[in-house]
Amino acid sequence: MRKFKHYNPKSIDEAVEKLQEFDGKSFVNAGGTDLLGTLRFELLEEYPEAIINLKSIAPSLAYIKEEGGMLKIGALTTL
């Protein structure tokens, strides 16, 4: 695998700031299995400069709820 920066934000706002900082050259990681395999085998057209780990924000992103007739599933909701 190539080198990349890894961040563990403590809030959604901090994660958004990192995404903006890398301007489309970063990926969000919620579990890691799919992303790390993709990086290892270099299956992407462009390799990310940074990975932003959402697990450090849990449990605020681990939910299933209904709001206004819509089902919402958080990025860290487990199977």
mmCIF file with all atom_site columns, N, CA and C in Angstrom:
data_model
loop_
_atom_site.group_PDB
_atom_site.id
_atom_site.type_symbol
_atom_site.label_atom_id
_atom_site.label_alt_id
_atom_site.label_comp_id
_atom_site.label_asym_id
_atom_site.label_entity_id
_atom_site.label_seq_id
_atom_site.pdbx_PDB_ins_code
_atom_site.Cartn_x
_atom_site.Cartn_y
_atom_site.Cartn_z
_atom_site.occupancy
_atom_site.B_iso_or_equiv
_atom_site.pdbx_formal_charge
_atom_site.auth_seq_id
_atom_site.auth_comp_id
_atom_site.auth_asym_id
_atom_site.auth_atom_id
_atom_site.pdbx_PDB_model_num
ATOM 1   N N  . MET A 1 1  ? 0.836   -1.181 0.000   1.00 0.00 ? 1  MET A N  1
ATOM 2   C CA . MET A 1 1  ? 0.000   0.000  0.000   1.00 0.00 ? 1  MET A CA 1
ATOM 3   C C  . MET A 1 1  ? 0.883   1.247  0.000   1.00 0.00 ? 1  MET A C  1
ATOM 4   N N  . ARG A 1 2  ? 0.360   2.277  -0.623  1.00 0.00 ? 2  ARG A N  1
ATOM 5   C CA . ARG A 1 2  ? 1.044   3.574  -0.591  1.00 0.00 ? 2  ARG A CA 1
ATOM 6   C C  . ARG A 1 2  ? 0.760   4.280  0.733   1.00 0.00 ? 2  ARG A C  1
ATOM 7   N N  . LYS A 1 3  ? 1.535   5.301  1.008   1.00 0.00 ? 3  LYS A N  1
ATOM 8   C CA . LYS A 1 3  ? 1.341   6.066  2.240   1.00 0.00 ? 3  LYS A CA 1
ATOM 9   C C  . LYS A 1 3  ? 0.146   7.008  2.106   1.00 0.00 ? 3  LYS A C  1
ATOM 10  N N  . PHE A 1 4  ? -0.526  7.229  3.235   1.00 0.00 ? 4  PHE A N  1
ATOM 11  C CA . PHE A 1 4  ? -1.596  8.209  3.337   1.00 0.00 ? 4  PHE A CA 1
ATOM 12  C C  . PHE A 1 4  ? -1.667  8.685  4.780   1.00 0.00 ? 4  PHE A C  1
ATOM 13  N N  . LYS A 1 5  ? -2.270  9.843  4.995   1.00 0.00 ? 5  LYS A N  1
ATOM 14  C CA . LYS A 1 5  ? -2.465  10.368 6.343   1.00 0.00 ? 5  LYS A CA 1
ATOM 15  C C  . LYS A 1 5  ? -3.752  9.770  6.905   1.00 0.00 ? 5  LYS A C  1
ATOM 16  N N  . HIS A 1 6  ? -3.781  9.559  8.204   1.00 0.00 ? 6  HIS A N  1
ATOM 17  C CA . HIS A 1 6  ? -4.946  8.961  8.853   1.00 0.00 ? 6  HIS A CA 1
ATOM 18  C C  . HIS A 1 6  ? -5.393  9.874  9.987   1.00 0.00 ? 6  HIS A C  1
ATOM 19  N N  . TYR A 1 7  ? -6.677  10.204 10.003  1.00 0.00 ? 7  TYR A N  1
ATOM 20  C CA . TYR A 1 7  ? -7.219  11.115 11.017  1.00 0.00 ? 7  TYR A CA 1
ATOM 21  C C  . TYR A 1 7  ? -8.359  10.456 11.777  1.00 0.00 ? 7  TYR A C  1
ATOM 22  N N  . ASN A 1 8  ? -8.428  10.722 13.071  1.00 0.00 ? 8  ASN A N  1
ATOM 23  C CA . ASN A 1 8  ? -9.493  10.250 13.947  1.00 0.00 ? 8  ASN A CA 1
ATOM 24  C C  . ASN A 1 8  ? -10.213 11.463 14.538  1.00 0.00 ? 8  ASN A C  1
ATOM 25  N N  . PRO A 1 9  ? -11.123 12.070 13.787  1.00 0.00 ? 9  PRO A N  1
ATOM 26  C CA . PRO A 1 9  ? -11.825 13.249 14.297  1.00 0.00 ? 9  PRO A CA 1
ATOM 27  C C  . PRO A 1 9  ? -12.689 12.898 15.500  1.00 0.00 ? 9  PRO A C  1
ATOM 28  N N  . LYS A 1 10 ? -12.907 13.879 16.337  1.00 0.00 ? 10 LYS A N  1
ATOM 29  C CA . LYS A 1 10 ? -13.720 13.688 17.544  1.00 0.00 ? 10 LYS A CA 1
ATOM 30  C C  . LYS A 1 10 ? -15.152 14.176 17.371  1.00 0.00 ? 10 LYS A C  1
ATOM 31  N N  . SER A 1 11 ? -15.457 14.790 16.218  1.00 0.00 ? 11 SER A N  1
ATOM 32  C CA . SER A 1 11 ? -16.813 15.281 15.968  1.00 0.00 ? 11 SER A CA 1
ATOM 33  C C  . SER A 1 11 ? -17.091 15.261 14.465  1.00 0.00 ? 11 SER A C  1
ATOM 34  N N  . ILE A 1 12 ? -18.353 15.380 14.126  1.00 0.00 ? 12 ILE A N  1
ATOM 35  C CA . ILE A 1 12 ? -18.742 15.446 12.716  1.00 0.00 ? 12 ILE A CA 1
ATOM 36  C C  . ILE A 1 12 ? -18.151 16.699 12.085  1.00 0.00 ? 12 ILE A C  1
ATOM 37  N N  . ASP A 1 13 ? -18.182 17.813 12.813  1.00 0.00 ? 13 ASP A N  1
ATOM 38  C CA . ASP A 1 13 ? -17.616 19.060 12.288  1.00 0.00 ? 13 ASP A CA 1
ATOM 39  C C  . ASP A 1 13 ? -16.135 18.904 11.965  1.00 0.00 ? 13 ASP A C  1
ATOM 40  N N  . GLU A 1 14 ? -15.393 18.235 12.837  1.00 0.00 ? 14 GLU A N  1
ATOM 41  C CA . GLU A 1 14 ? -13.968 18.021 12.601  1.00 0.00 ? 14 GLU A CA 1
ATOM 42  C C  . GLU A 1 14 ? -13.745 17.116 11.377  1.00 0.00 ? 14 GLU A C  1
ATOM 43  N N  . ALA A 1 15 ? -14.590 16.112 11.209  1.00 0.00 ? 15 ALA A N  1
ATOM 44  C CA . ALA A 1 15 ? -14.484 15.234 10.041  1.00 0.00 ? 15 ALA A CA 1
ATOM 45  C C  . ALA A 1 15 ? -14.741 16.019 8.753   1.00 0.00 ? 15 ALA A C  1
ATOM 46  N N  . VAL A 1 16 ? -15.751 16.874 8.770   1.00 0.00 ? 16 VAL A N  1
ATOM 47  C CA . VAL A 1 16 ? -16.063 17.702 7.601   1.00 0.00 ? 16 VAL A CA 1
ATOM 48  C C  . VAL A 1 16 ? -14.908 18.646 7.291   1.00 0.00 ? 16 VAL A C  1
ATOM 49  N N  . GLU A 1 17 ? -14.302 19.220 8.319   1.00 0.00 ? 17 GLU A N  1
ATOM 50  C CA . GLU A 1 17 ? -13.147 20.101 8.112   1.00 0.00 ? 17 GLU A CA 1
ATOM 51  C C  . GLU A 1 17 ? -12.010 19.364 7.407   1.00 0.00 ? 17 GLU A C  1
ATOM 52  N N  . LYS A 1 18 ? -11.746 18.124 7.828   1.00 0.00 ? 18 LYS A N  1
ATOM 53  C CA . LYS A 1 18 ? -10.677 17.339 7.194   1.00 0.00 ? 18 LYS A CA 1
ATOM 54  C C  . LYS A 1 18 ? -11.028 17.005 5.747   1.00 0.00 ? 18 LYS A C  1
ATOM 55  N N  . LEU A 1 19 ? -12.281 16.666 5.500   1.00 0.00 ? 19 LEU A N  1
ATOM 56  C CA . LEU A 1 19 ? -12.706 16.387 4.124   1.00 0.00 ? 19 LEU A CA 1
ATOM 57  C C  . LEU A 1 19 ? -12.516 17.618 3.241   1.00 0.00 ? 19 LEU A C  1
ATOM 58  N N  . GLN A 1 20 ? -12.861 18.781 3.762   1.00 0.00 ? 20 GLN A N  1
ATOM 59  C CA . GLN A 1 20 ? -12.686 20.021 3.005   1.00 0.00 ? 20 GLN A CA 1
ATOM 60  C C  . GLN A 1 20 ? -11.210 20.342 2.815   1.00 0.00 ? 20 GLN A C  1
ATOM 61  N N  . GLU A 1 21 ? -10.411 20.081 3.824   1.00 0.00 ? 21 GLU A N  1
ATOM 62  C CA . GLU A 1 21 ? -8.977  20.359 3.754   1.00 0.00 ? 21 GLU A CA 1
ATOM 63  C C  . GLU A 1 21 ? -8.310  19.582 2.612   1.00 0.00 ? 21 GLU A C  1
ATOM 64  N N  . PHE A 1 22 ? -8.733  18.351 2.401   1.00 0.00 ? 22 PHE A N  1
ATOM 65  C CA . PHE A 1 22 ? -8.123  17.527 1.359   1.00 0.00 ? 22 PHE A CA 1
ATOM 66  C C  . PHE A 1 22 ? -8.878  17.604 0.032   1.00 0.00 ? 22 PHE A C  1
ATOM 67  N N  . ASP A 1 23 ? -9.923  18.407 -0.041  1.00 0.00 ? 23 ASP A N  1
ATOM 68  C CA . ASP A 1 23 ? -10.607 18.778 -1.282  1.00 0.00 ? 23 ASP A CA 1
ATOM 69  C C  . ASP A 1 23 ? -10.775 17.628 -2.277  1.00 0.00 ? 23 ASP A C  1
ATOM 70  N N  . GLY A 1 24 ? -11.470 16.571 -1.842  1.00 0.00 ? 24 GLY A N  1
ATOM 71  C CA . GLY A 1 24 ? -11.754 15.452 -2.738  1.00 0.00 ? 24 GLY A CA 1
ATOM 72  C C  . GLY A 1 24 ? -10.640 14.427 -2.842  1.00 0.00 ? 24 GLY A C  1
ATOM 73  N N  . LYS A 1 25 ? -9.571  14.618 -2.090  1.00 0.00 ? 25 LYS A N  1
ATOM 74  C CA . LYS A 1 25 ? -8.442  13.682 -2.149  1.00 0.00 ? 25 LYS A CA 1
ATOM 75  C C  . LYS A 1 25 ? -8.337  12.865 -0.867  1.00 0.00 ? 25 LYS A C  1
ATOM 76  N N  . SER A 1 26 ? -9.503  12.623 -0.244  1.00 0.00 ? 26 SER A N  1
ATOM 77  C CA . SER A 1 26 ? -9.542  11.814 0.966   1.00 0.00 ? 26 SER A CA 1
ATOM 78  C C  . SER A 1 26 ? -10.748 10.888 0.895   1.00 0.00 ? 26 SER A C  1
ATOM 79  N N  . PHE A 1 27 ? -10.730 9.866  1.748   1.00 0.00 ? 27 PHE A N  1
ATOM 80  C CA . PHE A 1 27 ? -11.853 8.939  1.845   1.00 0.00 ? 27 PHE A CA 1
ATOM 81  C C  . PHE A 1 27 ? -12.285 8.829  3.294   1.00 0.00 ? 27 PHE A C  1
ATOM 82  N N  . VAL A 1 28 ? -13.559 8.522  3.474   1.00 0.00 ? 28 VAL A N  1
ATOM 83  C CA . VAL A 1 28 ? -14.113 8.299  4.793   1.00 0.00 ? 28 VAL A CA 1
ATOM 84  C C  . VAL A 1 28 ? -14.092 6.803  5.059   1.00 0.00 ? 28 VAL A C  1
ATOM 85  N N  . ASN A 1 29 ? -13.698 6.436  6.268   1.00 0.00 ? 29 ASN A N  1
ATOM 86  C CA . ASN A 1 29 ? -13.623 5.042  6.671   1.00 0.00 ? 29 ASN A CA 1
ATOM 87  C C  . ASN A 1 29 ? -14.572 4.832  7.839   1.00 0.00 ? 29 ASN A C  1
ATOM 88  N N  . ALA A 1 30 ? -15.528 3.902  7.662   1.00 0.00 ? 30 ALA A N  1
ATOM 89  C CA . ALA A 1 30 ? -16.467 3.624  8.743   1.00 0.00 ? 30 ALA A CA 1
ATOM 90  C C  . ALA A 1 30 ? -16.223 2.248  9.349   1.00 0.00 ? 30 ALA A C  1
ATOM 91  N N  . GLY A 1 31 ? -15.710 1.340  8.589   1.00 0.00 ? 31 GLY A N  1
ATOM 92  C CA . GLY A 1 31 ? -15.427 -0.006 9.077   1.00 0.00 ? 31 GLY A CA 1
ATOM 93  C C  . GLY A 1 31 ? -14.051 -0.456 8.643   1.00 0.00 ? 31 GLY A C  1
ATOM 94  N N  . GLY A 1 32 ? -13.746 -0.209 7.392   1.00 0.00 ? 32 GLY A N  1
ATOM 95  C CA . GLY A 1 32 ? -12.392 -0.407 6.927   1.00 0.00 ? 32 GLY A CA 1
ATOM 96  C C  . GLY A 1 32 ? -12.136 -1.577 6.022   1.00 0.00 ? 32 GLY A C  1
ATOM 97  N N  . THR A 1 33 ? -12.919 -2.633 6.134   1.00 0.00 ? 33 THR A N  1
ATOM 98  C CA . THR A 1 33 ? -12.612 -3.842 5.385   1.00 0.00 ? 33 THR A CA 1
ATOM 99  C C  . THR A 1 33 ? -12.600 -3.589 3.882   1.00 0.00 ? 33 THR A C  1
ATOM 100 N N  . ASP A 1 34 ? -13.641 -3.010 3.347   1.00 0.00 ? 34 ASP A N  1
ATOM 101 C CA . ASP A 1 34 ? -13.714 -2.762 1.902   1.00 0.00 ? 34 ASP A CA 1
ATOM 102 C C  . ASP A 1 34 ? -12.676 -1.746 1.452   1.00 0.00 ? 34 ASP A C  1
ATOM 103 N N  . LEU A 1 35 ? -12.547 -0.660 2.175   1.00 0.00 ? 35 LEU A N  1
ATOM 104 C CA . LEU A 1 35 ? -11.631 0.403  1.777   1.00 0.00 ? 35 LEU A CA 1
ATOM 105 C C  . LEU A 1 35 ? -10.182 -0.063 1.797   1.00 0.00 ? 35 LEU A C  1
ATOM 106 N N  . LEU A 1 36 ? -9.755  -0.721 2.859   1.00 0.00 ? 36 LEU A N  1
ATOM 107 C CA . LEU A 1 36 ? -8.361  -1.142 2.952   1.00 0.00 ? 36 LEU A CA 1
ATOM 108 C C  . LEU A 1 36 ? -8.001  -2.164 1.880   1.00 0.00 ? 36 LEU A C  1
ATOM 109 N N  . GLY A 1 37 ? -8.912  -3.061 1.556   1.00 0.00 ? 37 GLY A N  1
ATOM 110 C CA . GLY A 1 37 ? -8.675  -4.003 0.462   1.00 0.00 ? 37 GLY A CA 1
ATOM 111 C C  . GLY A 1 37 ? -8.551  -3.288 -0.874  1.00 0.00 ? 37 GLY A C  1
ATOM 112 N N  . THR A 1 38 ? -9.393  -2.307 -1.078  1.00 0.00 ? 38 THR A N  1
ATOM 113 C CA . THR A 1 38 ? -9.348  -1.513 -2.311  1.00 0.00 ? 38 THR A CA 1
ATOM 114 C C  . THR A 1 38 ? -8.025  -0.764 -2.429  1.00 0.00 ? 38 THR A C  1
ATOM 115 N N  . LEU A 1 39 ? -7.548  -0.209 -1.329  1.00 0.00 ? 39 LEU A N  1
ATOM 116 C CA . LEU A 1 39 ? -6.263  0.504  -1.338  1.00 0.00 ? 39 LEU A CA 1
ATOM 117 C C  . LEU A 1 39 ? -5.106  -0.470 -1.556  1.00 0.00 ? 39 LEU A C  1
ATOM 118 N N  . ARG A 1 40 ? -5.173  -1.586 -0.893  1.00 0.00 ? 40 ARG A N  1
ATOM 119 C CA . ARG A 1 40 ? -4.083  -2.572 -0.996  1.00 0.00 ? 40 ARG A CA 1
ATOM 120 C C  . ARG A 1 40 ? -3.874  -3.036 -2.431  1.00 0.00 ? 40 ARG A C  1
ATOM 121 N N  . PHE A 1 41 ? -4.958  -3.291 -3.132  1.00 0.00 ? 41 PHE A N  1
ATOM 122 C CA . PHE A 1 41 ? -4.861  -3.793 -4.499  1.00 0.00 ? 41 PHE A CA 1
ATOM 123 C C  . PHE A 1 41 ? -4.889  -2.684 -5.543  1.00 0.00 ? 41 PHE A C  1
ATOM 124 N N  . GLU A 1 42 ? -4.824  -1.429 -5.073  1.00 0.00 ? 42 GLU A N  1
ATOM 125 C CA . GLU A 1 42 ? -4.764  -0.247 -5.932  1.00 0.00 ? 42 GLU A CA 1
ATOM 126 C C  . GLU A 1 42 ? -5.833  -0.276 -7.035  1.00 0.00 ? 42 GLU A C  1
ATOM 127 N N  . LEU A 1 43 ? -7.080  -0.415 -6.602  1.00 0.00 ? 43 LEU A N  1
ATOM 128 C CA . LEU A 1 43 ? -8.206  -0.497 -7.519  1.00 0.00 ? 43 LEU A CA 1
ATOM 129 C C  . LEU A 1 43 ? -8.820  0.863  -7.858  1.00 0.00 ? 43 LEU A C  1
ATOM 130 N N  . LEU A 1 44 ? -8.299  1.915  -7.275  1.00 0.00 ? 44 LEU A N  1
ATOM 131 C CA . LEU A 1 44 ? -8.843  3.255  -7.491  1.00 0.00 ? 44 LEU A CA 1
ATOM 132 C C  . LEU A 1 44 ? -8.048  4.001  -8.553  1.00 0.00 ? 44 LEU A C  1
ATOM 133 N N  . GLU A 1 45 ? -8.729  4.861  -9.296  1.00 0.00 ? 45 GLU A N  1
ATOM 134 C CA . GLU A 1 45 ? -8.034  5.689  -10.281 1.00 0.00 ? 45 GLU A CA 1
ATOM 135 C C  . GLU A 1 45 ? -7.081  6.660  -9.600  1.00 0.00 ? 45 GLU A C  1
ATOM 136 N N  . GLU A 1 46 ? -7.519  7.229  -8.472  1.00 0.00 ? 46 GLU A N  1
ATOM 137 C CA . GLU A 1 46 ? -6.683  8.153  -7.711  1.00 0.00 ? 46 GLU A CA 1
ATOM 138 C C  . GLU A 1 46 ? -6.572  7.656  -6.280  1.00 0.00 ? 46 GLU A C  1
ATOM 139 N N  . TYR A 1 47 ? -5.354  7.553  -5.792  1.00 0.00 ? 47 TYR A N  1
ATOM 140 C CA . TYR A 1 47 ? -5.103  7.107  -4.423  1.00 0.00 ? 47 TYR A CA 1
ATOM 141 C C  . TYR A 1 47 ? -5.337  8.285  -3.475  1.00 0.00 ? 47 TYR A C  1
ATOM 142 N N  . PRO A 1 48 ? -5.994  8.068  -2.324  1.00 0.00 ? 48 PRO A N  1
ATOM 143 C CA . PRO A 1 48 ? -6.277  9.179  -1.402  1.00 0.00 ? 48 PRO A CA 1
ATOM 144 C C  . PRO A 1 48 ? -5.023  9.670  -0.682  1.00 0.00 ? 48 PRO A C  1
ATOM 145 N N  . GLU A 1 49 ? -5.024  10.946 -0.370  1.00 0.00 ? 49 GLU A N  1
ATOM 146 C CA . GLU A 1 49 ? -3.952  11.516 0.441   1.00 0.00 ? 49 GLU A CA 1
ATOM 147 C C  . GLU A 1 49 ? -4.219  11.287 1.924   1.00 0.00 ? 49 GLU A C  1
ATOM 148 N N  . ALA A 1 50 ? -5.505  11.108 2.268   1.00 0.00 ? 50 ALA A N  1
ATOM 149 C CA . ALA A 1 50 ? -5.875  10.951 3.677   1.00 0.00 ? 50 ALA A CA 1
ATOM 150 C C  . ALA A 1 50 ? -7.103  10.059 3.823   1.00 0.00 ? 50 ALA A C  1
ATOM 151 N N  . ILE A 1 51 ? -7.179  9.398  4.979   1.00 0.00 ? 51 ILE A N  1
ATOM 152 C CA . ILE A 1 51 ? -8.342  8.606  5.367   1.00 0.00 ? 51 ILE A CA 1
ATOM 153 C C  . ILE A 1 51 ? -8.887  9.242  6.640   1.00 0.00 ? 51 ILE A C  1
ATOM 154 N N  . ILE A 1 52 ? -10.194 9.516  6.649   1.00 0.00 ? 52 ILE A N  1
ATOM 155 C CA . ILE A 1 52 ? -10.844 10.098 7.817   1.00 0.00 ? 52 ILE A CA 1
ATOM 156 C C  . ILE A 1 52 ? -11.683 8.997  8.459   1.00 0.00 ? 52 ILE A C  1
ATOM 157 N N  . ASN A 1 53 ? -11.300 8.589  9.659   1.00 0.00 ? 53 ASN A N  1
ATOM 158 C CA . ASN A 1 53 ? -11.939 7.495  10.367  1.00 0.00 ? 53 ASN A CA 1
ATOM 159 C C  . ASN A 1 53 ? -13.161 7.997  11.137  1.00 0.00 ? 53 ASN A C  1
ATOM 160 N N  . LEU A 1 54 ? -14.336 7.503  10.767  1.00 0.00 ? 54 LEU A N  1
ATOM 161 C CA . LEU A 1 54 ? -15.562 7.935  11.443  1.00 0.00 ? 54 LEU A CA 1
ATOM 162 C C  . LEU A 1 54 ? -15.835 7.173  12.735  1.00 0.00 ? 54 LEU A C  1
ATOM 163 N N  . LYS A 1 55 ? -15.145 6.058  12.954  1.00 0.00 ? 55 LYS A N  1
ATOM 164 C CA . LYS A 1 55 ? -15.398 5.288  14.170  1.00 0.00 ? 55 LYS A CA 1
ATOM 165 C C  . LYS A 1 55 ? -15.072 6.077  15.432  1.00 0.00 ? 55 LYS A C  1
ATOM 166 N N  . SER A 1 56 ? -14.193 7.042  15.328  1.00 0.00 ? 56 SER A N  1
ATOM 167 C CA . SER A 1 56 ? -13.846 7.849  16.505  1.00 0.00 ? 56 SER A CA 1
ATOM 168 C C  . SER A 1 56 ? -14.981 8.793  16.910  1.00 0.00 ? 56 SER A C  1
ATOM 169 N N  . ILE A 1 57 ? -15.996 8.931  16.074  1.00 0.00 ? 57 ILE A N  1
ATOM 170 C CA . ILE A 1 57 ? -17.144 9.799  16.366  1.00 0.00 ? 57 ILE A CA 1
ATOM 171 C C  . ILE A 1 57 ? -18.285 8.999  17.009  1.00 0.00 ? 57 ILE A C  1
ATOM 172 N N  . ALA A 1 58 ? -18.224 7.706  16.941  1.00 0.00 ? 58 ALA A N  1
ATOM 173 C CA . ALA A 1 58 ? -19.289 6.846  17.467  1.00 0.00 ? 58 ALA A CA 1
ATOM 174 C C  . ALA A 1 58 ? -19.603 7.229  18.909  1.00 0.00 ? 58 ALA A C  1
ATOM 175 N N  . PRO A 1 59 ? -20.782 7.077  19.419  1.00 0.00 ? 59 PRO A N  1
ATOM 176 C CA . PRO A 1 59 ? -21.925 6.421  18.796  1.00 0.00 ? 59 PRO A CA 1
ATOM 177 C C  . PRO A 1 59 ? -22.870 7.366  18.057  1.00 0.00 ? 59 PRO A C  1
ATOM 178 N N  . SER A 1 60 ? -22.483 8.609  17.864  1.00 0.00 ? 60 SER A N  1
ATOM 179 C CA . SER A 1 60 ? -23.413 9.559  17.249  1.00 0.00 ? 60 SER A CA 1
ATOM 180 C C  . SER A 1 60 ? -23.770 9.198  15.811  1.00 0.00 ? 60 SER A C  1
ATOM 181 N N  . LEU A 1 61 ? -23.007 8.337  15.165  1.00 0.00 ? 61 LEU A N  1
ATOM 182 C CA . LEU A 1 61 ? -23.312 7.934  13.792  1.00 0.00 ? 61 LEU A CA 1
ATOM 183 C C  . LEU A 1 61 ? -23.816 6.498  13.696  1.00 0.00 ? 61 LEU A C  1
ATOM 184 N N  . ALA A 1 62 ? -24.129 5.883  14.822  1.00 0.00 ? 62 ALA A N  1
ATOM 185 C CA . ALA A 1 62 ? -24.647 4.513  14.831  1.00 0.00 ? 62 ALA A CA 1
ATOM 186 C C  . ALA A 1 62 ? -26.125 4.553  15.226  1.00 0.00 ? 62 ALA A C  1
ATOM 187 N N  . TYR A 1 63 ? -26.992 4.660  14.235  1.00 0.00 ? 63 TYR A N  1
ATOM 188 C CA . TYR A 1 63 ? -28.424 4.756  14.526  1.00 0.00 ? 63 TYR A CA 1
ATOM 189 C C  . TYR A 1 63 ? -29.256 4.272  13.342  1.00 0.00 ? 63 TYR A C  1
ATOM 190 N N  . ILE A 1 64 ? -30.466 3.881  13.661  1.00 0.00 ? 64 ILE A N  1
ATOM 191 C CA . ILE A 1 64 ? -31.518 3.634  12.669  1.00 0.00 ? 64 ILE A CA 1
ATOM 192 C C  . ILE A 1 64 ? -32.742 4.335  13.231  1.00 0.00 ? 64 ILE A C  1
ATOM 193 N N  . LYS A 1 65 ? -33.274 5.286  12.472  1.00 0.00 ? 65 LYS A N  1
ATOM 194 C CA . LYS A 1 65 ? -34.432 6.023  12.966  1.00 0.00 ? 65 LYS A CA 1
ATOM 195 C C  . LYS A 1 65 ? -35.320 6.457  11.803  1.00 0.00 ? 65 LYS A C  1
ATOM 196 N N  . GLU A 1 66 ? -36.552 6.730  12.144  1.00 0.00 ? 66 GLU A N  1
ATOM 197 C CA . GLU A 1 66 ? -37.523 7.216  11.161  1.00 0.00 ? 66 GLU A CA 1
ATOM 198 C C  . GLU A 1 66 ? -37.803 8.672  11.482  1.00 0.00 ? 66 GLU A C  1
ATOM 199 N N  . GLU A 1 67 ? -37.676 9.505  10.461  1.00 0.00 ? 67 GLU A N  1
ATOM 200 C CA . GLU A 1 67 ? -37.959 10.934 10.617  1.00 0.00 ? 67 GLU A CA 1
ATOM 201 C C  . GLU A 1 67 ? -38.738 11.409 9.405   1.00 0.00 ? 67 GLU A C  1
ATOM 202 N N  . GLY A 1 68 ? -39.887 11.951 9.642   1.00 0.00 ? 68 GLY A N  1
ATOM 203 C CA . GLY A 1 68 ? -40.684 12.522 8.563   1.00 0.00 ? 68 GLY A CA 1
ATOM 204 C C  . GLY A 1 68 ? -40.983 11.550 7.438   1.00 0.00 ? 68 GLY A C  1
ATOM 205 N N  . GLY A 1 69 ? -41.249 10.298 7.793   1.00 0.00 ? 69 GLY A N  1
ATOM 206 C CA . GLY A 1 69 ? -41.573 9.289  6.789   1.00 0.00 ? 69 GLY A CA 1
ATOM 207 C C  . GLY A 1 69 ? -40.364 8.735  6.061   1.00 0.00 ? 69 GLY A C  1
ATOM 208 N N  . MET A 1 70 ? -39.153 9.063  6.522   1.00 0.00 ? 70 MET A N  1
ATOM 209 C CA . MET A 1 70 ? -37.914 8.562  5.889   1.00 0.00 ? 70 MET A CA 1
ATOM 210 C C  . MET A 1 70 ? -37.142 7.720  6.893   1.00 0.00 ? 70 MET A C  1
ATOM 211 N N  . LEU A 1 71 ? -36.557 6.637  6.419   1.00 0.00 ? 71 LEU A N  1
ATOM 212 C CA . LEU A 1 71 ? -35.692 5.812  7.247   1.00 0.00 ? 71 LEU A CA 1
ATOM 213 C C  . LEU A 1 71 ? -34.268 6.317  7.099   1.00 0.00 ? 71 LEU A C  1
ATOM 214 N N  . LYS A 1 72 ? -33.612 6.607  8.223   1.00 0.00 ? 72 LYS A N  1
ATOM 215 C CA . LYS A 1 72 ? -32.244 7.108  8.198   1.00 0.00 ? 72 LYS A CA 1
ATOM 216 C C  . LYS A 1 72 ? -31.350 6.095  8.901   1.00 0.00 ? 72 LYS A C  1
ATOM 217 N N  . ILE A 1 73 ? -30.242 5.760  8.253   1.00 0.00 ? 73 ILE A N  1
ATOM 218 C CA . ILE A 1 73 ? -29.284 4.806  8.790   1.00 0.00 ? 73 ILE A CA 1
ATOM 219 C C  . ILE A 1 73 ? -27.926 5.492  8.866   1.00 0.00 ? 73 ILE A C  1
ATOM 220 N N  . GLY A 1 74 ? -27.367 5.558  10.066  1.00 0.00 ? 74 GLY A N  1
ATOM 221 C CA . GLY A 1 74 ? -26.075 6.208  10.271  1.00 0.00 ? 74 GLY A CA 1
ATOM 222 C C  . GLY A 1 74 ? -24.916 5.429  9.667   1.00 0.00 ? 74 GLY A C  1
ATOM 223 N N  . ALA A 1 75 ? -23.840 6.114  9.358   1.00 0.00 ? 75 ALA A N  1
ATOM 224 C CA . ALA A 1 75 ? -22.687 5.515  8.704   1.00 0.00 ? 75 ALA A CA 1
ATOM 225 C C  . ALA A 1 75 ? -22.015 4.428  9.531   1.00 0.00 ? 75 ALA A C  1
ATOM 226 N N  . LEU A 1 76 ? -22.178 4.452  10.832  1.00 0.00 ? 76 LEU A N  1
ATOM 227 C CA . LEU A 1 76 ? -21.523 3.447  11.687  1.00 0.00 ? 76 LEU A CA 1
ATOM 228 C C  . LEU A 1 76 ? -22.480 2.401  12.231  1.00 0.00 ? 76 LEU A C  1
ATOM 229 N N  . THR A 1 77 ? -23.664 2.310  11.659  1.00 0.00 ? 77 THR A N  1
ATOM 230 C CA . THR A 1 77 ? -24.619 1.294  12.072  1.00 0.00 ? 77 THR A CA 1
ATOM 231 C C  . THR A 1 77 ? -24.100 -0.074 11.635  1.00 0.00 ? 77 THR A C  1
ATOM 232 N N  . THR A 1 78 ? -24.051 -1.011 12.573  1.00 0.00 ? 78 THR A N  1
ATOM 233 C CA . THR A 1 78 ? -23.535 -2.344 12.254  1.00 0.00 ? 78 THR A CA 1
ATOM 234 C C  . THR A 1 78 ? -24.634 -3.222 11.668  1.00 0.00 ? 78 THR A C  1
ATOM 235 N N  . LEU A 1 79 ? -24.193 -4.226 10.937  1.00 0.00 ? 79 LEU A N  1
ATOM 236 C CA . LEU A 1 79 ? -25.158 -5.175 10.366  1.00 0.00 ? 79 LEU A CA 1
ATOM 237 C C  . LEU A 1 79 ? -25.794 -5.993 11.448  1.00 0.00 ? 79 LEU A C  1
#
